[in-house]
Amino acid sequence: MQRILSTQLPAHVGASVRLAGWVHRRRLLKSVAFLIVRDAAGLAQVVVAAPDVRAQVEALTEETVVEVVGTVVANPTAPAGVEVVEPTVRPLGPPAVPPPFDLYRPVLAASLPTQLDHASTALRHPTRSAALRISAAAVAGFRATLDRRRFVEVHTPKVVGSSTESGANVFALDWFGRPAYLAQSPQFYKQLMVGVFERVYEVGPVFRAEPHDTVRHLAQYTSLDVELGFVTDHRDVMAVLRDTVAGMLAGVADRAGGALDTLGVTVPAVPAEIPAVHFTDALAIAGAPAGEPDLAPAHERALGEWARAEYGSDFLFVTGYPMAKRPFYTHPDPARPAYSNGFDLLFRGMELVTGGQRLHRHADYLAALAARCEPVEPYAGYVDAFRHGMPPHGGFAIGLERFVARLIGAANVREVTAFPRDLHRLTP
RNA sequence: GGUCCUGUGGAGCAGUUGGAGUGCUCGCCGCCCUGUCAAGGCGGAGGUCGCGGGUUCAAGUCCCGUCAGGACCGCCA
């Protein structure tokens, strides 16, 4: 007999079926016992009356893996309108050691550190797994959107010989006796691949050894990177980003509707054109001093509220960040060279994406490094490529965990990360 | 890295100006309950109050140190 999932029960009323999953909860009454079985699709109620089966069920612990064979009946008093009666129950493993929290309650009451310490079981809670399903659906939407636009997915090294962005802290490791680093970004490689495919994207981990102990930082996170050639300037990149974010949200709505329902989340609309403000105007809107080189988190929150009130948008572009605060490969604004053709995308007041137009002439790279008093040698393999013909190009990187956290209203990116890696956490 | 906050049975919390027995909810164990829905009723077990030192007749409570966790900031996706 083929196994079916809990959500398929209504299609099998009157038939004998085989279910398998985890003991979500047992409710033992005098004359009847209920066994709630959880599987990948949801929950199924099994009604136990026979004394010998009841004795078996009484001996099971929550989270034990079981197989149930029984008859499906429609019953309005059952939670899903259907239930399985006259079952045989067969454990598929030894009785499970129950986790230190109750997975069968609507909300997981354990504190975040407790959940993270016991991630393998905490993630089984429907609210936690829903966040991961949404994450997966968002990535599927990301790929689908870019595939339709002739982008090619690439895979670049995560162990590199020199740091990508000057100043940022890197994890050093030993590579057959030579110093090496975990990649902080696929930035250089995705630019080089523009020279091959014109349009590329990558989904992969990046590593930041910066001691930022906050609700929106991880030492390892998933970066959704995009780079495309033959752009006029950063505005072409912003248009692709707009469509990509819309495609990610469409992917979530299409593939993770159940997860959205579980969390009570509705997918926000992406304006056909996301409102954009120049950095200098953004400072004024946020009430920051005019000379500030960057936006503080409090300023970003204020801008998020402003975009909501002024445009009814959850998204806001901030363009023209000062060149001084952007990496050396950033293309300046030809009209105002102190400002860049770089942008951030704020999602509900949090920085979600950084992007921009890049330099594409070899001489510009040499000048940019010289202006920052940086040697060329560490970047030689990267900078040399620009001697061989590179189109005007640009791109962006979306922080996946931030995207999901903002989407579902999670206070901490760790709530939407299966096994977060941060300053203090290296296990599980 | 800076500032502030918190560590009390398995989980989440309360514990007042230092004062007799650390309490509550949930879980766990036992008994009861004809259909539960985070089931319900009765009873029970389980705690070096993070760790070390100090003040005091007396410390969960005050002081110092230390370890762990959290929030904000710096910085970033």
XYZ file of C-alpha atoms (C1' of nucleotides) in Angstrom:
505
model
C 0.000 0.000 0.000
C 1.412 3.322 -1.081
C 1.969 5.942 1.577
C -0.147 9.108 1.388
C 0.331 12.477 3.051
C -2.008 13.927 5.637
C -3.443 16.516 3.258
C -4.478 13.783 0.797
C -6.840 12.095 3.295
C -10.043 13.788 2.012
C -9.490 12.155 -1.387
C -9.417 8.676 0.172
C -12.578 8.586 2.295
C -13.737 4.996 2.695
C -10.399 3.564 1.628
C -7.647 1.918 3.584
C -4.496 4.057 3.629
C -0.976 4.104 4.962
C 0.283 7.217 6.747
C 3.714 7.810 8.191
C 5.170 10.611 10.261
C 5.941 11.818 13.739
C 3.795 11.490 16.849
C 2.758 15.121 17.174
C 0.535 14.604 20.189
C -1.508 11.928 21.928
C -4.757 12.688 23.706
C -5.765 9.784 25.919
C -9.341 9.565 27.106
C -11.087 6.684 28.799
C -12.825 5.063 25.840
C -10.945 6.584 22.961
C -7.481 7.903 22.255
C -6.376 10.341 19.570
C -3.042 10.053 17.879
C -2.057 13.154 15.925
C 0.497 12.284 13.256
C 2.576 15.028 11.652
C 4.141 14.591 8.221
C 5.663 16.872 5.611
C 2.244 18.147 4.562
C 0.533 18.680 7.910
C -1.394 16.842 10.606
C -3.659 13.796 10.557
C -5.926 12.561 13.331
C -5.936 8.839 14.066
C -8.672 7.451 16.346
C -7.654 4.550 18.560
C -10.311 2.423 20.277
C -8.960 -1.137 20.329
C -7.361 -1.853 23.733
C -4.221 -3.454 22.320
C -3.517 -0.546 19.944
C -4.287 1.928 22.701
C -1.702 0.275 24.945
C 0.779 0.627 22.129
C -0.015 4.314 21.657
C 0.230 4.961 25.397
C 3.794 3.681 25.308
C 4.834 6.050 22.513
C 6.455 9.386 23.213
C 5.935 12.546 21.214
C 8.211 12.783 18.136
C 8.488 9.009 17.741
C 8.337 8.064 14.058
C 5.391 5.786 13.268
C 3.516 4.191 10.409
C -0.272 3.964 10.579
C -2.557 1.853 8.411
C -6.292 2.420 8.787
C -9.534 3.437 7.173
C -10.307 7.033 6.250
C -13.705 8.293 7.382
C -15.310 11.693 7.043
C -16.232 13.149 10.423
C -17.289 16.767 10.972
C -15.942 16.672 14.534
C -12.436 15.806 13.334
C -10.119 18.820 12.985
C -9.604 18.325 9.243
C -13.075 16.873 8.603
C -11.503 13.457 8.063
C -9.745 10.978 10.302
C -8.271 7.504 10.263
C -10.048 4.798 12.278
C -9.342 1.190 13.298
C -5.639 1.685 12.799
C -2.642 -0.496 13.191
C 0.314 1.470 14.504
C 3.887 0.447 13.854
C 6.814 2.413 15.284
C 9.536 2.911 12.688
C 12.120 3.511 15.368
C 12.653 3.463 19.121
C 10.597 5.846 21.287
C 11.863 9.391 20.720
C 13.418 11.454 23.482
C 11.044 14.443 23.709
C 12.599 17.874 23.055
C 12.663 20.413 25.918
C 9.691 22.323 24.474
C 6.215 21.415 23.244
C 6.085 21.194 19.461
C 2.333 20.587 19.451
C 1.411 24.019 20.805
C 0.447 26.779 18.370
C 3.383 28.914 19.369
C 6.830 27.669 20.242
C 7.278 29.059 23.747
C 11.011 28.423 24.140
C 13.397 31.375 24.008
C 15.466 31.798 20.858
C 18.721 30.532 22.436
C 16.906 27.405 23.619
C 15.444 26.883 20.153
C 18.827 27.339 18.510
C 20.497 24.960 20.955
C 17.924 22.338 19.935
C 17.534 23.417 16.319
C 17.036 19.925 14.905
C 13.753 19.581 16.779
C 12.737 23.239 17.131
C 12.681 23.542 13.342
C 9.966 20.874 13.272
C 7.531 23.375 14.763
C 5.146 24.530 12.000
C 6.040 28.197 12.474
C 9.758 27.541 12.195
C 9.525 25.204 9.211
C 7.132 27.639 7.503
C 9.833 30.309 7.534
C 12.245 27.893 5.851
C 9.647 26.934 3.248
C 9.165 30.618 2.467
C 12.918 30.982 2.157
C 13.075 28.091 -0.306
C 10.161 29.503 -2.321
C 11.827 32.919 -2.451
C 14.996 31.381 -3.876
C 12.945 29.430 -6.429
C 11.261 32.700 -7.459
C 14.657 34.389 -7.689
C 15.984 31.718 -10.040
C 12.795 31.563 -12.130
C 12.713 35.327 -12.644
C 16.322 35.547 -13.767
C 16.221 32.387 -15.876
C 13.365 33.942 -17.856
C 15.611 36.953 -18.513
C 18.498 34.890 -19.934
C 20.646 35.003 -16.811
C 22.985 32.064 -16.233
C 23.521 30.608 -12.783
C 27.182 30.402 -11.799
C 29.108 28.857 -8.915
C 32.169 30.694 -7.718
C 34.847 29.715 -5.173
C 34.087 30.131 -1.493
C 37.753 29.837 -0.579
C 39.847 32.662 -1.977
C 43.423 33.853 -1.848
C 42.773 37.476 -0.980
C 39.990 39.431 0.648
C 37.305 40.865 -1.627
C 36.542 44.126 0.037
C 39.239 46.041 1.775
C 38.672 46.728 5.418
C 36.195 43.931 6.009
C 37.261 41.122 8.308
C 37.776 37.713 6.789
C 38.023 34.197 8.166
C 41.526 32.969 7.559
C 42.287 29.315 7.004
C 45.102 27.072 5.973
C 45.057 25.971 2.318
C 47.730 23.302 1.899
C 50.103 25.463 3.877
C 49.179 28.745 2.222
C 46.994 31.459 3.733
C 43.448 31.532 2.357
C 40.140 33.127 3.260
C 36.454 32.296 3.205
C 34.813 34.411 0.513
C 33.006 37.482 1.800
C 31.224 37.949 -1.503
C 31.236 36.537 -5.043
C 31.658 40.130 -6.239
C 34.826 39.800 -8.317
C 33.880 36.457 -9.849
C 30.378 37.473 -10.844
C 31.816 40.554 -12.583
C 34.311 38.382 -14.443
C 31.495 36.056 -15.494
C 29.663 39.019 -17.029
C 32.512 38.885 -19.544
C 31.372 35.336 -20.384
C 27.576 35.289 -20.182
C 26.627 38.991 -19.964
C 24.067 38.144 -17.277
C 24.745 35.912 -14.283
C 23.437 35.129 -10.843
C 24.551 33.044 -7.911
C 22.926 31.667 -4.794
C 25.493 30.842 -2.178
C 26.960 31.353 1.254
C 29.175 34.290 2.131
C 31.251 34.730 5.262
C 31.803 37.863 7.327
C 34.157 37.800 10.289
C 32.879 41.118 11.571
C 31.997 41.192 15.260
C 28.476 42.499 14.702
C 26.315 41.039 17.394
C 22.880 42.171 16.217
C 19.505 40.763 15.190
C 20.313 41.315 11.510
C 23.873 39.981 11.240
C 25.187 36.479 10.700
C 28.775 35.366 10.197
C 27.510 33.143 7.380
C 24.483 34.108 5.344
C 23.007 33.351 1.949
C 23.670 35.967 -0.692
C 21.517 36.210 -3.816
C 23.926 37.815 -6.249
C 23.140 39.243 -9.681
C 25.365 40.962 -12.226
C 24.517 42.092 -15.774
C 26.361 43.729 -18.641
C 25.469 46.374 -21.230
C 23.685 48.680 -18.826
C 23.446 52.423 -19.302
C 23.835 53.067 -15.614
C 22.603 51.891 -12.208
C 18.971 52.537 -13.120
C 18.958 49.552 -15.466
C 20.190 47.445 -12.553
C 17.485 48.830 -10.278
C 14.825 47.842 -12.817
C 16.092 44.243 -12.810
C 16.199 44.281 -9.021
C 12.592 45.475 -8.882
C 11.477 42.593 -11.088
C 13.606 40.121 -9.157
C 12.093 41.084 -5.807
C 8.609 40.939 -7.334
C 9.470 37.493 -8.740
C 10.687 36.287 -5.351
C 7.446 37.396 -3.713
C 5.443 35.759 -6.501
C 7.419 32.585 -5.901
C 6.550 32.746 -2.217
C 2.855 33.263 -2.971
C 2.835 30.409 -5.516
C 4.860 27.814 -3.673
C 4.497 28.633 0.012
C 0.858 29.605 0.406
C 0.391 27.185 3.280
C 3.420 28.560 5.069
C 2.113 32.106 4.631
C -1.217 31.014 6.148
C 0.570 29.324 9.049
C 2.348 32.567 9.838
C -0.572 34.848 9.014
C 1.532 36.727 6.487
C 0.357 38.445 3.323
C 2.829 39.166 0.537
C 3.342 42.900 -0.024
C 2.892 44.470 -3.441
C 5.964 45.751 -5.252
C 5.262 49.079 -6.993
C 5.757 49.011 -10.777
C 8.437 51.563 -10.088
C 9.915 51.518 -6.604
C 10.277 55.064 -5.254
C 13.851 56.298 -5.167
C 15.486 59.140 -3.258
C 19.013 60.468 -3.575
C 21.244 59.978 -0.554
C 21.406 63.716 0.122
C 17.597 63.920 0.182
C 17.385 60.766 2.277
C 19.484 62.423 4.996
C 17.066 65.333 5.110
C 13.987 63.069 5.177
C 15.484 61.000 7.997
C 16.414 64.109 9.941
C 20.123 63.299 9.827
C 22.850 65.964 9.679
C 23.652 66.953 6.067
C 27.301 65.918 6.310
C 26.702 62.327 7.422
C 28.564 59.798 5.250
C 26.043 56.975 5.765
C 22.562 56.153 6.996
C 22.236 54.785 10.523
C 19.671 52.034 11.228
C 17.420 54.597 12.909
C 17.535 56.688 9.736
C 16.669 53.664 7.617
C 13.676 52.964 9.819
C 12.529 56.578 9.428
C 12.906 56.324 5.652
C 10.891 53.117 5.644
C 8.033 54.854 7.420
C 8.313 57.792 5.044
C 8.056 55.527 1.974
C 5.037 53.832 3.519
C 3.299 57.142 4.218
C 4.336 58.973 1.066
C 4.105 56.209 -1.551
C 2.317 53.342 0.211
C 5.438 51.281 -0.559
C 7.266 48.748 1.604
C 10.288 49.311 -0.638
C 12.485 52.355 -1.119
C 15.629 52.901 -3.170
C 18.318 55.183 -1.795
C 20.677 56.153 -4.606
C 23.881 58.139 -4.885
C 25.719 57.033 -1.755
C 28.968 58.957 -1.288
C 31.894 57.350 -3.119
C 33.902 57.444 0.101
C 31.642 54.823 1.657
C 31.479 52.496 -1.334
C 34.021 49.903 -2.471
C 36.683 50.801 -5.029
C 34.944 49.103 -7.983
C 31.934 51.447 -7.616
C 31.147 53.651 -10.617
C 30.843 57.356 -9.758
C 27.935 59.543 -10.828
C 29.342 61.301 -13.918
C 27.469 64.477 -13.012
C 28.504 64.483 -9.320
C 31.714 62.448 -8.947
C 31.668 62.612 -5.134
C 28.512 60.502 -5.254
C 28.180 57.000 -6.677
C 25.965 55.201 -9.120
C 25.325 52.867 -6.212
C 22.099 52.198 -4.379
C 20.565 50.390 -1.439
C 17.099 48.928 -1.385
C 15.309 49.311 1.938
C 12.544 46.816 2.741
C 10.342 48.020 5.604
C 13.121 50.191 6.930
C 15.962 47.670 6.751
C 18.813 47.544 4.260
C 18.022 44.502 2.132
C 20.103 44.972 -1.009
C 23.243 46.835 -1.986
C 24.049 47.346 -5.636
C 25.189 49.696 -8.313
C 27.058 50.273 -11.497
C 30.670 49.062 -11.471
C 33.750 50.418 -13.133
C 34.462 48.592 -16.404
C 37.657 50.252 -17.738
C 41.043 48.940 -16.652
C 42.468 52.434 -16.221
C 39.599 53.362 -13.890
C 40.445 50.423 -11.619
C 44.094 51.444 -11.422
C 43.057 55.012 -10.611
C 40.497 53.906 -8.006
C 43.019 51.718 -6.190
C 45.677 54.438 -6.366
C 43.236 56.999 -4.955
C 42.716 54.705 -1.960
C 46.443 54.044 -1.601
C 45.822 50.354 -2.198
C 48.297 48.135 -4.063
C 47.151 46.474 -7.275
C 48.957 43.152 -6.709
C 46.363 41.458 -4.455
C 43.688 42.239 -7.038
C 45.768 41.499 -10.133
C 43.752 38.514 -11.330
C 40.614 40.583 -11.079
C 41.814 43.942 -12.372
C 43.706 42.427 -15.323
C 40.473 41.026 -16.708
C 39.331 44.552 -17.454
C 42.113 44.882 -20.019
C 40.400 42.283 -22.139
C 37.130 44.069 -22.817
C 34.316 44.333 -20.299
C 30.954 45.965 -20.998
C 29.432 48.626 -18.753
C 27.819 46.545 -16.035
C 26.324 46.492 -12.590
C 24.598 44.247 -10.127
C 23.327 43.718 -6.633
C 23.234 41.281 -3.732
C 20.138 40.413 -1.707
C 20.497 39.100 1.833
C 18.169 36.098 1.848
C 17.735 35.867 5.626
C 16.965 39.553 5.898
C 14.434 39.279 3.107
C 12.581 36.432 4.800
C 12.815 37.967 8.264
C 11.345 41.243 7.036
C 8.675 39.440 5.016
C 7.334 37.395 7.934
C 7.985 40.011 10.600
C 10.650 38.033 12.456
C 12.532 40.150 14.975
C 15.792 38.248 14.449
C 17.335 36.751 11.291
C 18.210 33.697 13.385
C 14.495 32.820 13.475
C 14.557 32.197 9.715
C 17.974 30.489 9.552
C 18.115 26.748 10.103
C 21.532 26.629 11.750
C 22.757 30.209 12.226
C 26.446 30.960 12.499
C 27.339 34.064 14.469
C 29.874 35.488 16.882
C 28.946 32.995 19.578
C 27.337 30.077 17.778
C 29.233 27.383 15.894
C 26.954 24.468 16.853
C 24.635 22.796 16.160
C 34.346 46.680 20.241
C 31.016 50.400 23.466
C 26.536 51.131 26.659
C 22.521 48.888 29.171
C 19.645 44.572 30.791
C 18.962 39.332 32.263
C 20.725 34.392 34.544
C 15.646 30.847 39.866
C 13.350 22.408 38.586
C 12.899 20.039 31.522
C 10.352 24.994 29.162
C 8.455 30.061 30.203
C 8.201 33.343 34.327
C 7.257 35.685 39.664
C 9.954 36.415 44.135
C 8.607 43.799 47.349
C 12.691 47.827 51.800
C 17.855 41.540 52.776
C 14.039 38.096 57.343
C 10.400 31.845 59.022
C 8.883 26.964 54.293
C 11.799 29.592 46.771
C 6.074 30.377 44.208
C 3.156 30.212 39.376
C 1.931 28.252 34.326
C 3.282 24.306 31.030
C 5.678 19.673 30.574
C 6.906 14.872 33.191
C 5.006 10.477 36.521
C 0.412 8.067 38.761
C -4.959 7.791 39.015
C -9.766 9.481 36.850
C -12.599 11.122 32.455
C -17.246 8.467 25.608
C -14.546 12.656 20.863
C -10.290 15.361 22.136
C -8.702 20.132 19.208
C -2.855 24.117 23.278
C -8.396 18.554 26.010
C -10.180 18.436 31.300
C -10.067 16.805 36.915
C -7.189 14.952 41.345
C -2.457 13.652 43.345
C 3.067 13.311 42.973
C 8.253 13.824 41.688
C 11.854 17.207 40.186
C 15.767 23.293 42.006
C 23.907 23.511 44.287
C 18.601 30.334 42.793
C 24.975 30.451 36.421
C 29.964 30.179 39.005
C 33.637 32.314 42.686
C 34.490 35.732 46.513
C 32.736 39.652 49.909
C 29.239 42.628 53.334
C 25.669 41.008 57.226
C 23.075 37.926 63.014
C 20.804 36.632 58.182
C 21.740 36.961 50.763
C 17.680 34.415 45.208
C 17.732 39.739 46.906
C 23.325 44.174 48.336
C 28.842 44.708 46.518
C 33.177 42.854 43.450
C 34.918 39.407 39.870
C 33.856 35.792 36.200
C 31.021 32.956 32.576
C 26.601 32.694 29.569
C 22.445 35.026 27.099
C 19.642 39.402 25.262
C 18.786 44.709 23.486
C 20.695 49.165 21.356
C 24.918 51.486 18.940
C 29.246 51.223 15.691
C 29.276 48.420 10.816
C 26.829 45.758 7.165
C 23.332 42.027 3.375
